[in-house]
Amino acid sequence: MYEFDAIIIGGGLAGLRAAYELASNKMKTAVISKVYPIRSHSIAAQGGINAPLNNIEREVSDDWEKHAQDTIKGSDYLGDQDAIIKMCKEAASRIYEIEHWGCPFSRTVEGRINQRPFGGQGFPRTAYAADRTGHAMLHTLYEQIIRINEENKCLTFFDEWFVTRLIVEDNSIRGLIALDLKTGNLEAFKTDAIIIATGGAGRLYGKSTNALINTGTGMAIAYWAGAYLKDMEFIQFHPTTLYGTNILVTEGARGEGAYLLNSHRERFLANYEDSKRSMEIAPRDIVSRNMIREIKKGNAVNGLYLHLDLRHIGKKAIIEKLPGVVELAGKFAGIDAVNEPIPVEPAQHYTMGGIDTDADCQTIIKGIYAAGEAACVSVHGANRLGGNSLLETIVFGSIAGENTVRYLSSKKKSNDSALLIESAAEEEKEKIRQLFEKDGKENVFTLFEEMNSVMWNNAGIFREEAQLKEGCKNLKGIKERCNNIGIRYKGKRFNFEFYWLLELIGSIDIAEAVVMGAIERKESRGSHFRTDFPKRDDENYLKHTIASYSPEGLILSYKPVTLGYVEPAERKY
Ligand SMILES: Cc1cc2nc3c(=O)[nH]c(=O)nc-3n(C[C@H](O)[C@H](O)[C@H](O)COP(=O)(O)OP(=O)(O)OC[C@H]3O[C@@H](n4cnc5c(N)ncnc54)[C@H](O)[C@@H]3O)c2cc1C
């Protein structure tokens, strides 16, 4: 059995930022990640990270309050205002910190960190490293982790390990069980604190910008252990993904001035009341819906997609500021983005909901913290503003790390849980053995794809009761068919067929939380649009949805939103 003061699950930006705190405080810490850390989805982030740095001259200056007000309005008033204030106050210092660590941000001519406009924000507030911001940040942070570990030697990396279960007793974390994908062996870990930084659940949907590893199973292990999930029905759909592959074309492209055009070469966003003023940089929920409406009106190019046109921006600026867009459009759509418009369609992009925490990243279970996209702190509410989630990872990653250090320092080490952990490990081994030996007729990958279609067709950009209920029924059907699964390949090393069965079991429960939350939220707010209830209803639904696990099935309840700074108002752009 392994033993650590703390364990971080996830090697993306949130996990590594938390690891930095634990290592600085010389806590013996494991970082467990199902992929090598710099392959985490954070690496794919393109457009940038928000902070009121004031590096672009404007008549009035930007500050944390304006950033907070934009974020609250963007969230359609569902974000917790204490958490949002905390994030916006810390934004600038966290960005300077990673800059001083060496993050190669793009520069203004004066040499300051450059900033571009992003959707739903009154200022050019989004700092960026060309259109590879996540890449620049994740490598910088990983370098720092290596540096600090050379000095302290207190971090141990378990790369390509998959956490399958948390062990909780008396409402406190005691340990966890993880599968070493390289050997196929299960191992037990004893610890007094964990930080869950397992990223989003984008791959519940077939059409998604997310890496295939973003399955949401990190949320599922917390949910099975008794933590709450919050606001799971809020799924962000990004307006511009490459038609067909759904690879992201950053909002930075529209921030730099790109147009969205229909088959008549018309900037159609001007024809819709909610996007006619902000046009291409209206928030993502609004632009995505209007794109689908435009496609349904019969104005799609070739009946299939819309165009994102960069050409008027000019070759020099395109190559300098959006090199990734040019490369992706060329390689994956055969389009020369400097000279041709890019075919785009909306697709799933971000999971606003997640593991319920307070503004200190603490869940309802002692010693379990969560940060990054896996968590719902909640700073994004019903709709995330682009550029706020990279910010969330480094702000709340560090807060989760600091609070874990504080918790461990104030707590007596628990020595009596070894037996409990051993018996949980035996139980898990038996469960895994039974799953591994299954030889039914159902195929793991087929069932995964069926879940993907259910989510896209029944819980997509536009939702209504009958469709959602049908989705819920279909998910239950898929879950039942999992009992009749067959694992054809019986090797233990990197058995991806088996590994994807474990992912599927987690993802289906998370999918159910999305759909059930959506059925009960009989209003439209942010990304959750009900055609049968098209208006926001603050009287009945200005509240967080909470999903908790029971062996009989998911239980829904609600809790209040933390208000007090900005009064809810109609959301107009
Ligand atoms: C294409 C794309 C572009 C984006 N662009 C931007 C942008 O420009 N600006 C912005 O603000 N946001 C952007 N986002 C969102 C942002 O990148 C993510 O929300 C953020 O990086 C998530 O970081 P994270 O650390 O929470 O999780 P991730 O980086 O997703 O890391 C999750 C980690 O958890 C591990 N893990 C998961 N489950 C398990 C398990 N069961 N056992 C062990 N390990 C596990 C994984 O191995 C991984 O290391 C973008 C997202 C996408 C998909």
mmCIF file of N, CA, C and O in Angstrom, residues 160-162 164 177-187 428-429 432-433 436 489-496 498-499 502:
data_model
loop_
_atom_site.group_PDB
_atom_site.id
_atom_site.type_symbol
_atom_site.label_atom_id
_atom_site.label_comp_id
_atom_site.label_asym_id
_atom_site.label_seq_id
_atom_site.Cartn_x
_atom_site.Cartn_y
_atom_site.Cartn_z
ATOM 1 N N GLU A 160 -0.204 7.621 -16.092
ATOM 2 C CA GLU A 160 -0.933 6.499 -16.681
ATOM 3 C C GLU A 160 -1.475 5.557 -15.604
ATOM 4 O O GLU A 160 -1.399 4.343 -15.716
ATOM 5 N N TRP A 161 -1.988 6.174 -14.555
ATOM 6 C CA TRP A 161 -2.735 5.474 -13.518
ATOM 7 C C TRP A 161 -4.146 6.060 -13.510
ATOM 8 O O TRP A 161 -4.302 7.276 -13.627
ATOM 9 N N PHE A 162 -5.128 5.191 -13.300
ATOM 10 C CA PHE A 162 -6.531 5.608 -13.394
ATOM 11 C C PHE A 162 -7.214 5.354 -12.047
ATOM 12 O O PHE A 162 -7.277 4.207 -11.591
ATOM 13 N N THR A 164 -10.079 4.625 -9.621
ATOM 14 C CA THR A 164 -11.394 4.008 -9.827
ATOM 15 C C THR A 164 -12.329 4.219 -8.634
ATOM 16 O O THR A 164 -13.536 4.071 -8.768
ATOM 17 N N ILE A 177 -8.259 3.915 -4.602
ATOM 18 C CA ILE A 177 -7.784 2.756 -5.346
ATOM 19 C C ILE A 177 -7.530 3.212 -6.782
ATOM 20 O O ILE A 177 -8.344 3.932 -7.364
ATOM 21 N N ALA A 178 -6.405 2.787 -7.330
ATOM 22 C CA ALA A 178 -6.101 3.183 -8.712
ATOM 23 C C ALA A 178 -5.559 1.994 -9.494
ATOM 24 O O ALA A 178 -4.942 1.076 -8.942
ATOM 25 N N LEU A 179 -5.832 2.062 -10.802
ATOM 26 C CA LEU A 179 -5.412 0.994 -11.705
ATOM 27 C C LEU A 179 -4.175 1.482 -12.465
ATOM 28 O O LEU A 179 -4.209 2.551 -13.077
ATOM 29 N N ASP A 180 -3.106 0.700 -12.407
ATOM 30 C CA ASP A 180 -1.910 1.034 -13.180
ATOM 31 C C ASP A 180 -2.147 0.521 -14.607
ATOM 32 O O ASP A 180 -2.169 -0.689 -14.837
ATOM 33 N N LEU A 181 -2.358 1.444 -15.535
ATOM 34 C CA LEU A 181 -2.739 1.023 -16.892
ATOM 35 C C LEU A 181 -1.625 0.217 -17.566
ATOM 36 O O LEU A 181 -1.886 -0.599 -18.445
ATOM 37 N N LYS A 182 -0.406 0.444 -17.127
ATOM 38 C CA LYS A 182 0.732 -0.253 -17.760
ATOM 39 C C LYS A 182 0.789 -1.730 -17.404
ATOM 40 O O LYS A 182 1.229 -2.552 -18.187
ATOM 41 N N THR A 183 0.330 -2.048 -16.155
ATOM 42 C CA THR A 183 0.409 -3.451 -15.729
ATOM 43 C C THR A 183 -0.974 -4.083 -15.607
ATOM 44 O O THR A 183 -1.083 -5.306 -15.555
ATOM 45 N N GLY A 184 -1.999 -3.253 -15.501
ATOM 46 C CA GLY A 184 -3.342 -3.780 -15.270
ATOM 47 C C GLY A 184 -3.580 -4.127 -13.803
ATOM 48 O O GLY A 184 -4.599 -4.722 -13.461
ATOM 49 N N ASN A 185 -2.655 -3.740 -12.906
ATOM 50 C CA ASN A 185 -2.830 -4.055 -11.473
ATOM 51 C C ASN A 185 -3.510 -2.919 -10.732
ATOM 52 O O ASN A 185 -3.297 -1.751 -11.030
ATOM 53 N N LEU A 186 -4.297 -3.304 -9.728
ATOM 54 C CA LEU A 186 -4.935 -2.316 -8.854
ATOM 55 C C LEU A 186 -4.069 -2.125 -7.615
ATOM 56 O O LEU A 186 -3.566 -3.100 -7.061
ATOM 57 N N GLU A 187 -3.927 -0.865 -7.174
ATOM 58 C CA GLU A 187 -3.145 -0.610 -5.967
ATOM 59 C C GLU A 187 -3.935 0.295 -5.032
ATOM 60 O O GLU A 187 -4.737 1.115 -5.481
ATOM 61 N N GLU A 428 -12.664 -3.957 -4.399
ATOM 62 C CA GLU A 428 -12.519 -3.351 -5.725
ATOM 63 C C GLU A 428 -11.878 -4.357 -6.694
ATOM 64 O O GLU A 428 -12.270 -4.455 -7.854
ATOM 65 N N LYS A 429 -10.901 -5.114 -6.175
ATOM 66 C CA LYS A 429 -10.238 -6.115 -7.037
ATOM 67 C C LYS A 429 -11.254 -7.146 -7.520
ATOM 68 O O LYS A 429 -11.244 -7.556 -8.679
ATOM 69 N N ILE A 432 -13.515 -5.564 -10.147
ATOM 70 C CA ILE A 432 -12.784 -5.392 -11.416
ATOM 71 C C ILE A 432 -12.603 -6.755 -12.096
ATOM 72 O O ILE A 432 -12.734 -6.881 -13.312
ATOM 73 N N ARG A 433 -12.317 -7.780 -11.282
ATOM 74 C CA ARG A 433 -12.118 -9.118 -11.859
ATOM 75 C C ARG A 433 -13.403 -9.581 -12.554
ATOM 76 O O ARG A 433 -13.379 -10.077 -13.682
ATOM 77 N N PHE A 436 -13.882 -7.710 -15.761
ATOM 78 C CA PHE A 436 -12.871 -8.117 -16.738
ATOM 79 C C PHE A 436 -13.264 -9.434 -17.410
ATOM 80 O O PHE A 436 -12.973 -9.674 -18.579
ATOM 81 N N TYR A 489 -10.642 -8.705 -25.497
ATOM 82 C CA TYR A 489 -9.186 -8.794 -25.348
ATOM 83 C C TYR A 489 -8.860 -9.026 -23.871
ATOM 84 O O TYR A 489 -9.312 -8.271 -23.008
ATOM 85 N N LYS A 490 -8.092 -10.057 -23.571
ATOM 86 C CA LYS A 490 -7.887 -10.398 -22.163
ATOM 87 C C LYS A 490 -6.486 -10.078 -21.642
ATOM 88 O O LYS A 490 -6.099 -10.501 -20.560
ATOM 89 N N GLY A 491 -5.700 -9.335 -22.440
ATOM 90 C CA GLY A 491 -4.382 -8.923 -21.944
ATOM 91 C C GLY A 491 -4.535 -7.890 -20.832
ATOM 92 O O GLY A 491 -5.543 -7.191 -20.761
ATOM 93 N N LYS A 492 -3.537 -7.788 -19.947
ATOM 94 C CA LYS A 492 -3.668 -6.854 -18.833
ATOM 95 C C LYS A 492 -3.009 -5.501 -19.104
ATOM 96 O O LYS A 492 -3.443 -4.475 -18.607
ATOM 97 N N ARG A 493 -1.925 -5.499 -19.902
ATOM 98 C CA ARG A 493 -1.181 -4.245 -20.133
ATOM 99 C C ARG A 493 -1.957 -3.349 -21.104
ATOM 100 O O ARG A 493 -2.330 -3.796 -22.183
ATOM 101 N N PHE A 494 -2.178 -2.109 -20.724
ATOM 102 C CA PHE A 494 -2.887 -1.141 -21.559
ATOM 103 C C PHE A 494 -4.092 -1.758 -22.271
ATOM 104 O O PHE A 494 -4.226 -1.650 -23.485
ATOM 105 N N ASN A 495 -4.942 -2.408 -21.491
ATOM 106 C CA ASN A 495 -6.141 -2.992 -22.095
ATOM 107 C C ASN A 495 -7.213 -1.902 -22.256
ATOM 108 O O ASN A 495 -8.020 -1.653 -21.350
ATOM 109 N N PHE A 496 -7.209 -1.241 -23.402
ATOM 110 C CA PHE A 496 -8.097 -0.094 -23.584
ATOM 111 C C PHE A 496 -9.560 -0.480 -23.694
ATOM 112 O O PHE A 496 -10.439 0.326 -23.397
ATOM 113 N N PHE A 498 -11.003 -2.698 -21.841
ATOM 114 C CA PHE A 498 -11.452 -2.769 -20.454
ATOM 115 C C PHE A 498 -11.459 -1.381 -19.808
ATOM 116 O O PHE A 498 -12.395 -0.991 -19.113
ATOM 117 N N TYR A 499 -10.397 -0.633 -20.072
ATOM 118 C CA TYR A 499 -10.290 0.713 -19.515
ATOM 119 C C TYR A 499 -11.503 1.564 -19.937
ATOM 120 O O TYR A 499 -12.084 2.288 -19.133
ATOM 121 N N LEU A 502 -14.535 0.980 -17.873
ATOM 122 C CA LEU A 502 -14.537 1.725 -16.606
ATOM 123 C C LEU A 502 -14.928 3.188 -16.857
ATOM 124 O O LEU A 502 -15.689 3.776 -16.081
#
